[in-house]
Every structure is written in structure tokens, then in C-alpha cells.
Amino acid sequence: MLLLLPPSEGKTAPDAGPPVDLDALAHPALRPVREARLDALRALSTGDQAAALKELKLGPRSAAELALNADLLAAPAAPAWRVYTGVLFERLALGTLSAAARRRAQERVLVVSALWGVLRPGDVVPAYRCPAGARLPGVPTAKAHWRPALDAVLPADGLVVDLRSGAYRDLWPGPAEGATVAVDVVREQNGARTVVSHDAKATRGAVARALLEDGGASRVRRPEGLAERVARAGWDVELEPAKGPGDARRLVVVERA
């Protein structure tokens, strides 16, 4: 079982530490694409400020964040799970997992990033700003750039638990010969269901934590077994069929108000 997480837009910049070592990151064969996107991000961030702020979805008061992108190869770096500080990572709380669960996280969790492609939780990276929808000068879109590169290095089969949202799901849809299950969250009140966003990230983080702490979950090979494990951990879930050939199945976590 492979768990896919999105990066968080919120990050904590390390105060000190060695810089990123591109050859030490997960799947070092991705280095050429990483270097191209790093160069393009730096060019965007050190050029026209108004254009960079708009492309990176930053407000005028966030101009200081552009400085994070100025020289990422020299900036202090830290393990990705410490740099990412969004609500999903807060709920996952990787640093408080049991030792066995932390080992499983390093083996089975990949963070899918528009800048780095994929990272293991322990990969050492600097803080940066690069949302999936940002158009960087001189390189393809994140989807067009990363999908073939990730197809070449990631598994072609097996079970993938997709805890990403939005554009990050487009960067790599999952193994061509395997089963991908996208975890979505809805809130039900008085018989009506609504899609939640912020709270969905927290729930996905909690689901990831439960699966990592569950030693038997790593042996699950089918979507039905995944649904059983998540339900056993205390959630109401519904496993929906794929909408079409090649689409992921959906595991809907139903939170009842």
C-alpha cells in the first residue's frame, strides 16, 4: 500500500541546517526535472514582483515569501514532515507516531509536489512557495512535466491510497495496472450532504495516521480491504465504484453532524 499526500501551502522555514541534496531525495532519477523547475521558480520569484505574487497566489502582504524561492539550493533545509505545517500534517503528527509507524511512513508515504515531484517524509528540503497551478517560465505545467517523469519511477501496480486534493491529483493519477482509491470527505446533516475542504484535510491526515499505526493495513491489496480497515478505525465509510476506465475509486468518509 502506497499513501499519497499533498504538500501543504503552509510551511515552516528551517532556521539552520544543511541545504537540500538533490541526489538524496526520493527517486534521484527525477533530478533533471527538479533542477528545471527550481531554476524556473527562481526566475519567476526574482523577476516582476506583481506577476510572481499573482502566479504563486500570494497577496501583496506576502511578498516576503518570494525570498524563500530566491536560492533554494543554498537555503537551510529540514525533513519534509517538519517543513510542511498544514492541517493535514498537523493531524498526521508524524513525529508522535510509534517507531514502527514512522518506519512504515518512510517506506509507504510519498508527498506529491509541483516542485519536487515526490518526497519521502524524511527527505530534507527547504521551505518554498510553488502551488500546483503555478505556471513557471520556460517549463511545462506541473501536470505535463511530472506525469511522464513519475510514471517512469513509481510503481505500475499495487494499491494506492490517494489523500491528495485538487490539482495535486493530476500530477500522477496512480499506477496503470493497480488500484487507486481517492479519499473524500462529506458532512451529512438532516439527510443532506456537503463537501468539506479545510476539515477534509484534517480527516485525511487522521486516516493516514490510523493506516500507518495499523500494522496489518500495509498488507491490504484491494479497495474493499482498505475500506474495512478505515471503518475499523472508527469512520463511517462508503466505497464507490470508479466513474470510468482508469479513474480512481472513491472512499467517502461520512461525518455526521
XYZ file of C-alpha atoms in Angstrom:
257
model
C 0.000 0.000 0.000
C 1.271 3.428 -1.008
C -0.126 6.592 0.592
C -0.035 9.802 -1.449
C -0.202 13.136 0.387
C -0.303 16.700 -0.948
C 2.254 19.218 0.254
C 0.879 21.943 2.483
C 0.963 25.522 1.276
C 1.794 26.480 4.862
C 5.441 25.764 5.666
C 7.936 26.433 8.422
C 11.296 27.676 7.138
C 14.183 25.960 8.960
C 16.414 28.344 10.908
C 19.509 26.234 10.293
C 20.611 23.022 8.672
C 22.350 21.720 5.585
C 20.902 22.618 2.175
C 18.929 20.184 0.065
C 20.903 17.363 -1.572
C 19.054 16.560 -4.787
C 20.720 13.162 -5.063
C 19.481 12.188 -1.601
C 15.792 12.799 -2.337
C 13.385 10.000 -3.196
C 13.888 8.793 -6.756
C 17.059 10.738 -7.667
C 16.341 10.000 -11.341
C 13.893 12.900 -11.100
C 16.782 15.338 -10.643
C 16.667 16.849 -14.180
C 13.008 17.844 -13.796
C 13.614 19.103 -10.271
C 16.502 21.271 -11.444
C 14.470 22.685 -14.332
C 11.588 23.614 -12.038
C 13.905 25.048 -9.378
C 15.522 27.311 -11.979
C 12.138 28.372 -13.338
C 10.746 29.084 -9.875
C 13.756 31.217 -9.021
C 13.379 33.162 -12.274
C 9.721 33.831 -11.569
C 10.311 34.816 -7.948
C 13.180 37.209 -8.652
C 11.541 38.884 -11.641
C 8.462 41.087 -11.779
C 7.114 41.044 -8.231
C 3.463 41.670 -9.077
C 3.447 38.878 -11.668
C 5.159 36.461 -9.269
C 2.728 37.221 -6.462
C -0.225 36.594 -8.760
C 1.178 33.351 -10.187
C 2.121 31.972 -6.767
C -1.253 33.002 -5.303
C 0.230 35.397 -2.779
C -1.200 38.703 -1.579
C 0.738 41.971 -1.523
C 1.496 41.485 2.162
C 3.128 38.132 1.416
C 5.908 39.490 -0.764
C 8.480 38.310 1.760
C 7.590 34.720 0.802
C 9.135 35.306 -2.607
C 12.503 35.461 -0.883
C 12.099 31.802 0.063
C 12.369 30.909 -3.628
C 15.427 33.059 -4.386
C 18.105 30.423 -3.747
C 16.560 27.155 -2.619
C 19.718 25.126 -3.244
C 21.565 27.107 -0.554
C 18.749 27.644 1.955
C 18.644 25.704 5.264
C 16.613 22.512 4.926
C 14.851 20.064 7.226
C 12.818 16.849 6.913
C 9.728 17.449 4.800
C 7.368 16.390 7.588
C 8.758 19.237 9.696
C 8.666 21.814 6.879
C 5.038 21.099 5.922
C 2.803 22.565 8.623
C -0.691 22.486 7.125
C -3.688 20.942 8.829
C -3.225 17.513 7.213
C 0.317 17.248 8.558
C -0.767 18.574 11.943
C -3.341 15.799 12.232
C -0.944 13.169 10.893
C 1.573 14.284 13.564
C 4.271 12.050 12.161
C 6.690 12.877 14.940
C 4.365 11.312 17.524
C 3.767 8.049 15.637
C 5.074 4.836 17.102
C 8.514 3.764 15.899
C 7.005 1.060 13.684
C 4.521 3.501 12.151
C 7.300 6.011 11.439
C 9.225 3.306 9.597
C 6.113 2.477 7.587
C 5.644 6.176 6.788
C 9.167 6.478 5.395
C 8.592 3.387 3.255
C 4.988 3.907 2.136
C 4.207 7.645 2.171
C 5.008 9.974 -0.715
C 4.276 13.691 -0.770
C 3.416 14.726 -4.324
C 4.841 18.186 -5.031
C 4.741 20.551 -8.002
C 8.390 21.446 -7.319
C 9.999 18.179 -6.191
C 7.772 15.561 -7.855
C 7.628 13.210 -4.880
C 9.266 13.287 -1.467
C 9.539 10.835 1.370
C 8.551 12.351 4.735
C 12.176 12.304 5.846
C 13.606 13.929 2.708
C 15.421 17.134 3.660
C 14.099 20.207 1.796
C 13.870 23.985 2.319
C 10.649 25.955 2.683
C 9.349 27.257 -0.659
C 6.244 28.509 -2.418
C 5.081 26.687 -5.544
C 1.402 25.698 -5.809
C 0.439 23.048 -8.340
C -1.367 25.511 -10.588
C 1.515 27.971 -10.899
C 2.879 28.464 -14.412
C 6.653 28.690 -14.264
C 8.551 30.386 -17.118
C 10.190 28.153 -19.675
C 8.876 24.798 -18.409
C 5.654 22.829 -18.945
C 2.781 22.874 -16.487
C 3.309 20.778 -13.368
C 0.935 18.125 -14.722
C 2.649 17.894 -18.125
C 6.127 17.999 -16.578
C 5.631 15.478 -13.797
C 3.201 12.868 -15.073
C 5.583 11.129 -17.520
C 8.509 11.514 -15.110
C 6.574 9.969 -12.237
C 5.184 7.192 -14.439
C 8.787 6.188 -15.107
C 9.796 5.806 -11.446
C 6.665 4.974 -9.432
C 5.061 1.518 -9.182
C 2.957 0.307 -12.095
C 0.739 -1.803 -9.850
C -0.386 -2.180 -6.252
C -2.883 -0.321 -4.066
C -2.591 3.469 -3.782
C -4.458 5.472 -1.150
C -4.838 8.968 -2.573
C -5.143 11.549 0.207
C -4.464 14.483 -2.114
C -6.916 17.109 -3.262
C -7.340 19.441 -6.200
C -4.581 19.843 -8.756
C -2.138 17.572 -6.935
C -4.184 14.557 -8.013
C -3.432 15.475 -11.621
C 0.352 15.253 -11.232
C 0.200 11.445 -11.082
C -3.119 9.578 -11.214
C -1.770 6.322 -9.791
C -0.461 3.027 -11.171
C -1.781 1.977 -14.547
C -2.160 -1.660 -13.509
C -3.058 -1.121 -9.859
C -5.957 0.216 -7.835
C -6.144 3.839 -6.730
C -8.628 4.870 -4.047
C -9.227 8.603 -3.540
C -10.311 9.501 -0.013
C -13.002 12.182 0.036
C -14.918 13.620 2.968
C -18.539 14.786 3.191
C -20.605 16.140 6.059
C -24.147 14.852 6.455
C -26.780 16.856 8.302
C -30.534 16.262 8.188
C -30.067 13.887 5.282
C -28.184 16.400 3.128
C -24.502 16.055 2.279
C -21.979 18.803 1.630
C -18.342 18.580 0.578
C -15.931 19.987 3.163
C -12.493 21.433 2.423
C -10.477 22.506 5.465
C -11.927 19.766 7.650
C -11.370 17.228 4.874
C -7.628 17.831 5.112
C -7.732 17.136 8.851
C -9.713 13.934 8.306
C -7.327 12.742 5.604
C -4.419 13.327 7.966
C -6.172 11.317 10.661
C -6.933 8.496 8.213
C -3.272 8.401 7.144
C -2.212 8.230 10.776
C -4.607 5.369 11.513
C -3.431 3.365 8.499
C 0.229 3.815 9.462
C -0.406 2.757 13.051
C -2.351 -0.283 11.801
C 0.375 -2.819 11.063
C -1.977 -5.037 9.090
C -3.073 -2.255 6.744
C 0.218 -2.412 4.855
C -0.721 -5.901 3.649
C -4.058 -4.795 2.160
C -4.174 -5.201 -1.612
C -7.798 -4.408 -2.533
C -10.024 -1.330 -2.115
C -12.532 -3.387 -0.150
C -9.860 -4.273 2.389
C -8.894 -0.609 2.688
C -12.496 0.377 3.369
C -12.704 -2.305 6.055
C -9.544 -1.016 7.775
C -10.716 2.596 7.762
C -14.118 1.590 9.093
C -12.451 -0.483 11.795
C -10.562 2.657 12.847
C -13.887 4.355 13.618
C -15.135 6.145 10.487
C -18.359 5.694 8.554
C -17.229 4.975 5.004
C -18.731 4.196 1.622
C -16.683 2.673 -1.195
C -17.886 3.941 -4.565
C -17.077 2.487 -7.983
C -14.845 4.267 -10.449
C -16.677 6.646 -12.780
C -14.856 5.364 -15.830
C -11.899 3.306 -17.077
C -8.683 4.476 -15.446
C -10.453 6.562 -12.820
C -9.838 6.115 -9.111
C -12.430 4.582 -6.865
C -13.696 6.855 -4.085
C -13.694 6.043 -0.413
C -16.111 8.559 1.075
C -15.747 9.312 4.765
C -19.129 10.468 6.052
C -19.021 12.837 9.009
C -22.475 13.178 10.523
C -23.334 16.436 12.271
